[in-house]
CSV table of C-alpha atoms in Angstrom, one decimal:
chain,number,residue,atom,x,y,z
A,6,UNK,CA,28.1,-1.3,-16.6
A,7,UNK,CA,27.4,2.5,-16.5
A,8,UNK,CA,24.9,3.4,-13.9
A,9,UNK,CA,23.4,6.9,-13.1
A,10,UNK,CA,21.4,7.7,-10.0
A,11,UNK,CA,19.7,11.1,-9.2
A,12,UNK,CA,19.4,12.2,-5.7
A,13,UNK,CA,17.9,15.2,-4.0
A,14,UNK,CA,14.5,16.4,-2.3
A,15,UNK,CA,11.2,15.3,-3.7
A,16,UNK,CA,9.5,18.2,-2.5
A,17,UNK,CA,10.3,21.9,-3.2
A,18,UNK,CA,8.5,25.2,-2.1
A,19,UNK,CA,7.4,27.4,-5.0
A,20,UNK,CA,10.1,30.3,-5.6
A,21,UNK,CA,12.9,28.2,-4.0
A,22,UNK,CA,15.5,26.2,-5.9
A,23,UNK,CA,15.3,22.7,-7.0
A,24,UNK,CA,18.8,20.7,-6.6
A,25,UNK,CA,19.5,17.4,-8.1
A,26,UNK,CA,22.6,15.6,-8.2
A,27,UNK,CA,23.4,12.5,-10.5
A,28,UNK,CA,26.1,10.1,-9.3
A,29,UNK,CA,27.7,8.2,-12.0
A,30,UNK,CA,29.3,4.8,-11.6
A,31,UNK,CA,30.8,2.1,-13.7
A,32,UNK,CA,32.6,4.6,-15.6
A,33,UNK,CA,34.5,8.1,-15.3
A,34,UNK,CA,32.8,11.0,-15.8
A,35,UNK,CA,35.9,12.7,-17.2
A,36,UNK,CA,36.3,10.4,-20.0
A,37,UNK,CA,36.0,12.2,-23.4
A,38,UNK,CA,33.3,11.5,-25.7
A,39,UNK,CA,30.3,11.9,-23.6
A,40,UNK,CA,28.0,14.8,-22.4
A,41,UNK,CA,26.2,14.6,-19.2
A,42,UNK,CA,22.5,15.5,-19.7
A,43,UNK,CA,19.4,16.5,-17.7
A,44,UNK,CA,15.8,15.7,-19.3
A,45,UNK,CA,12.6,16.0,-17.3
A,46,UNK,CA,9.1,14.7,-17.9
A,47,UNK,CA,5.9,16.5,-16.8
A,48,UNK,CA,3.4,13.9,-15.3
A,49,UNK,CA,1.8,12.1,-18.0
A,50,UNK,CA,3.8,14.2,-20.6
A,51,UNK,CA,6.7,13.9,-23.1
A,52,UNK,CA,10.1,14.4,-22.6
A,53,UNK,CA,12.1,18.1,-22.5
A,54,UNK,CA,15.9,18.4,-22.7
A,55,UNK,CA,17.0,20.5,-20.0
A,56,UNK,CA,20.8,20.9,-20.8
A,57,UNK,CA,24.1,19.1,-20.8
A,58,UNK,CA,27.6,19.5,-19.3
A,59,UNK,CA,30.9,18.3,-20.7
A,60,UNK,CA,33.7,17.2,-18.4
A,61,UNK,CA,35.6,20.3,-19.0
A,62,UNK,CA,32.8,22.3,-17.6
A,63,UNK,CA,31.3,23.5,-20.8
A,64,UNK,CA,27.4,23.6,-20.7
A,65,UNK,CA,24.6,24.0,-23.0
A,66,UNK,CA,21.1,24.8,-21.8
A,67,UNK,CA,17.7,24.8,-23.2
A,68,UNK,CA,17.1,28.6,-23.7
A,69,UNK,CA,13.6,28.1,-22.4
A,70,UNK,CA,15.2,27.5,-18.7
A,71,UNK,CA,18.4,29.0,-19.2
A,72,UNK,CA,17.9,32.1,-16.9
A,73,UNK,CA,17.0,29.9,-13.9
A,74,UNK,CA,19.5,27.0,-14.6
A,75,UNK,CA,22.9,26.1,-13.4
A,76,UNK,CA,24.4,22.8,-14.5
A,77,UNK,CA,27.7,21.9,-12.8
A,78,UNK,CA,30.3,18.9,-12.6
A,79,UNK,CA,32.3,17.4,-10.0
A,80,UNK,CA,34.8,15.1,-11.6
A,81,UNK,CA,36.6,14.3,-8.2
A,82,UNK,CA,33.1,12.8,-7.0
A,83,UNK,CA,32.2,11.3,-10.4
A,84,UNK,CA,28.9,13.4,-10.4
A,85,UNK,CA,27.1,16.2,-11.9
A,86,UNK,CA,24.4,18.6,-10.5
A,87,UNK,CA,21.1,20.8,-11.6
A,88,UNK,CA,20.1,23.8,-9.9
A,89,UNK,CA,16.8,25.4,-11.1
A,90,UNK,CA,15.8,28.5,-9.4
A,91,UNK,CA,12.5,30.2,-8.9
A,92,UNK,CA,10.4,27.0,-9.4
A,93,UNK,CA,6.7,27.1,-9.9
A,94,UNK,CA,4.3,24.3,-10.1
A,95,UNK,CA,5.0,23.9,-13.8
A,96,UNK,CA,8.5,22.6,-12.6
A,97,UNK,CA,6.7,19.5,-11.3
A,98,UNK,CA,8.2,16.6,-13.0
A,99,UNK,CA,10.3,13.4,-13.0
A,100,UNK,CA,13.8,14.6,-13.6
A,101,UNK,CA,16.3,12.1,-15.4
A,102,UNK,CA,20.0,12.2,-15.8
A,103,UNK,CA,21.3,10.7,-18.9
A,104,UNK,CA,24.8,10.0,-20.7
A,105,UNK,CA,24.9,11.4,-24.2
A,106,UNK,CA,27.3,9.9,-26.6
A,107,UNK,CA,29.2,12.8,-28.5
A,108,UNK,CA,29.9,11.0,-31.6
A,109,UNK,CA,26.7,9.2,-32.1
A,110,UNK,CA,24.4,11.8,-30.5
A,111,UNK,CA,22.2,9.7,-28.5
A,112,UNK,CA,21.3,9.0,-24.7
A,113,UNK,CA,22.4,5.6,-24.0
A,114,UNK,CA,22.3,5.5,-20.3
A,115,UNK,CA,19.6,7.0,-18.0
A,116,UNK,CA,19.1,7.3,-14.3
A,117,UNK,CA,15.8,5.8,-12.8
A,118,UNK,CA,14.3,9.4,-12.5
A,119,UNK,CA,13.5,11.4,-9.7
A,120,UNK,CA,10.0,13.1,-9.1
A,121,UNK,CA,10.2,16.4,-7.8
A,122,UNK,CA,7.1,18.1,-6.8
A,123,UNK,CA,6.8,21.9,-6.4
A,124,UNK,CA,4.2,22.6,-3.7
A,125,UNK,CA,3.9,24.7,-0.6
B,28,UNK,CA,13.6,25.1,-32.1
B,29,UNK,CA,12.8,21.9,-34.4
B,30,UNK,CA,9.4,20.5,-33.6
B,31,UNK,CA,9.1,16.7,-33.7
B,32,UNK,CA,5.6,15.4,-34.5
B,33,UNK,CA,4.7,11.9,-34.1
B,34,UNK,CA,1.6,9.8,-35.5
B,35,UNK,CA,-0.5,8.2,-34.3
B,36,UNK,CA,-0.5,9.5,-30.8
B,37,UNK,CA,-2.0,6.0,-29.7
B,38,UNK,CA,-2.5,2.6,-31.3
B,39,UNK,CA,-3.8,-0.6,-30.5
B,40,UNK,CA,-2.3,-3.8,-32.3
B,41,UNK,CA,-2.4,-7.4,-31.9
B,42,UNK,CA,0.6,-9.9,-31.1
B,43,UNK,CA,2.4,-10.6,-34.4
B,44,UNK,CA,1.1,-7.3,-36.2
B,45,UNK,CA,3.4,-5.1,-38.0
B,46,UNK,CA,3.3,-1.9,-36.2
B,47,UNK,CA,4.7,1.6,-37.9
B,48,UNK,CA,5.0,4.8,-36.1
B,49,UNK,CA,5.9,7.9,-38.0
B,50,UNK,CA,8.0,11.0,-36.9
B,51,UNK,CA,8.3,14.3,-38.9
B,52,UNK,CA,10.7,17.2,-38.2
B,53,UNK,CA,9.9,20.7,-38.7
B,54,UNK,CA,13.1,21.1,-40.7
B,55,UNK,CA,15.6,18.8,-42.4
B,56,UNK,CA,17.7,16.8,-39.8
B,57,UNK,CA,19.7,14.4,-42.0
B,58,UNK,CA,19.8,11.1,-40.2
B,59,UNK,CA,20.2,12.6,-36.6
B,60,UNK,CA,17.1,10.8,-35.3
B,61,UNK,CA,16.8,8.4,-32.2
B,62,UNK,CA,13.9,6.3,-31.3
B,63,UNK,CA,13.2,5.3,-27.5
B,64,UNK,CA,10.9,2.8,-25.7
B,65,UNK,CA,9.6,3.9,-22.2
B,66,UNK,CA,7.5,1.7,-20.2
B,67,UNK,CA,5.4,3.0,-17.4
B,68,UNK,CA,7.6,4.0,-14.2
B,69,UNK,CA,10.8,3.5,-16.1
B,70,UNK,CA,13.5,5.6,-18.0
B,71,UNK,CA,13.5,5.7,-21.6
B,72,UNK,CA,15.5,3.2,-23.5
B,73,UNK,CA,17.4,3.7,-26.9
B,74,UNK,CA,16.4,1.2,-29.6
B,75,UNK,CA,17.4,2.9,-32.8
B,76,UNK,CA,20.0,5.6,-33.4
B,77,UNK,CA,20.9,7.6,-36.3
B,78,UNK,CA,17.6,6.9,-37.8
B,79,UNK,CA,18.2,3.3,-38.8
B,80,UNK,CA,21.1,1.9,-36.6
B,81,UNK,CA,19.8,-0.8,-33.9
B,82,UNK,CA,21.1,-0.2,-30.8
B,83,UNK,CA,22.9,-3.3,-29.1
B,84,UNK,CA,20.8,-6.0,-27.6
B,85,UNK,CA,17.7,-4.7,-29.1
B,86,UNK,CA,15.5,-7.3,-30.8
B,87,UNK,CA,15.7,-7.3,-34.6
B,88,UNK,CA,12.2,-6.8,-35.0
B,89,UNK,CA,12.6,-3.1,-34.2
B,90,UNK,CA,13.8,-1.3,-37.2
B,91,UNK,CA,14.3,2.5,-38.4
B,92,UNK,CA,14.2,4.4,-41.6
B,93,UNK,CA,14.2,7.7,-43.0
B,94,UNK,CA,16.3,10.8,-43.4
B,95,UNK,CA,15.5,14.5,-44.0
B,96,UNK,CA,12.1,15.1,-42.3
B,97,UNK,CA,10.5,12.0,-42.2
B,98,UNK,CA,11.1,8.7,-40.3
B,99,UNK,CA,9.6,5.6,-39.4
B,100,UNK,CA,10.0,3.2,-36.6
B,101,UNK,CA,8.7,-0.4,-37.4
B,102,UNK,CA,8.2,-3.5,-35.3
B,103,UNK,CA,7.9,-6.5,-37.5
B,104,UNK,CA,6.1,-8.7,-35.5
B,105,UNK,CA,4.5,-7.3,-32.4
B,106,UNK,CA,5.1,-8.8,-29.1
B,107,UNK,CA,3.3,-8.6,-25.7
B,108,UNK,CA,6.5,-6.9,-24.2
B,109,UNK,CA,6.3,-4.1,-26.6
B,110,UNK,CA,3.6,-2.5,-25.0
B,111,UNK,CA,5.1,1.1,-24.2
B,112,UNK,CA,5.3,4.6,-25.2
B,113,UNK,CA,7.9,5.3,-28.1
B,114,UNK,CA,9.5,8.7,-28.7
B,115,UNK,CA,11.6,9.9,-31.4
B,116,UNK,CA,14.4,12.7,-30.8
B,117,UNK,CA,16.3,14.9,-32.9
B,118,UNK,CA,20.1,15.2,-32.5
B,119,UNK,CA,20.6,17.7,-35.1
B,120,UNK,CA,20.8,20.6,-33.1
B,121,UNK,CA,20.4,22.0,-29.7
B,122,UNK,CA,17.7,22.2,-28.0
B,123,UNK,CA,17.4,18.6,-28.4
B,124,UNK,CA,13.6,17.9,-29.0
B,125,UNK,CA,11.3,14.9,-28.6
B,126,UNK,CA,8.1,13.9,-30.2
B,127,UNK,CA,5.1,13.9,-28.1
B,128,UNK,CA,5.1,10.1,-28.0
B,129,UNK,CA,3.1,7.2,-29.3
B,130,UNK,CA,1.3,4.8,-26.8
B,131,UNK,CA,1.3,1.6,-28.1
B,132,UNK,CA,-1.2,-1.0,-26.6
B,133,UNK,CA,-1.8,-4.7,-27.2
B,134,UNK,CA,-5.3,-5.9,-28.3
C-alpha cells in the first residue's frame, strides 16, 4: 500500500520560503507510470493544483505560481519537495502531496495534508 | 485554463435518496474527468476516473457519466457515510483544475 506523508514547518513568515517534503513509502518513486504532485486547499475553499514532477526530474507547474515555485525529487530518499518563495497570507493553505497515475490521469494516493500558515 | 463548474454548491438529501451532482467544463475535455470525495479534515478520495469508471473498493452506488463538457456523479441510494464534499477534476490539460465542490448533507 503506497503511503505519502508531508512534512515541514507549519508557520512561515511573509516574504520567506515555504518548504515541504513528501516522503513516499510502500512503493518506489522511481517507478515509471506515476507523477508526483502538490495540491493545496485554502481554508474552507476548493482544491488548487500546484504542479508535479516525474522521477526523471521533469516538472510541470501551474503558471500562476511558476515564478515562485521549485519542485524537486530525491529518488535515493524516495521523496519529493516543494519550495514556494516570497509567500504572503494568500499562500496559507493545507498542502497535499499526491500520486498521479500517468496512464489514467488521476490522483489515487494522497498524503494527509499539512497546514501551512503564513503569518508574522 | 479550463474552468470546472459544479452544481449545486450544496444539497441536503435523505438516506436512500438518489442524488445527482453535475460538473461542466468550459471547453471539451473528452472523458478526462475524475470525481473525488472529501470528508472534513481528510484528503480527497478518488471515486470515479475517466468519467465513468469506478475506482477499486468504491461502493457500487456511486456512478459517473458524461463526456465532452457535461458530467454527472450519481449516488443511487444515499447512505449516512456519504456526507462529504464532492469535487470534479479535469485531467485533459495542465493546469489540472477542480470544481468548486458540492457539499452534501444528510437530512
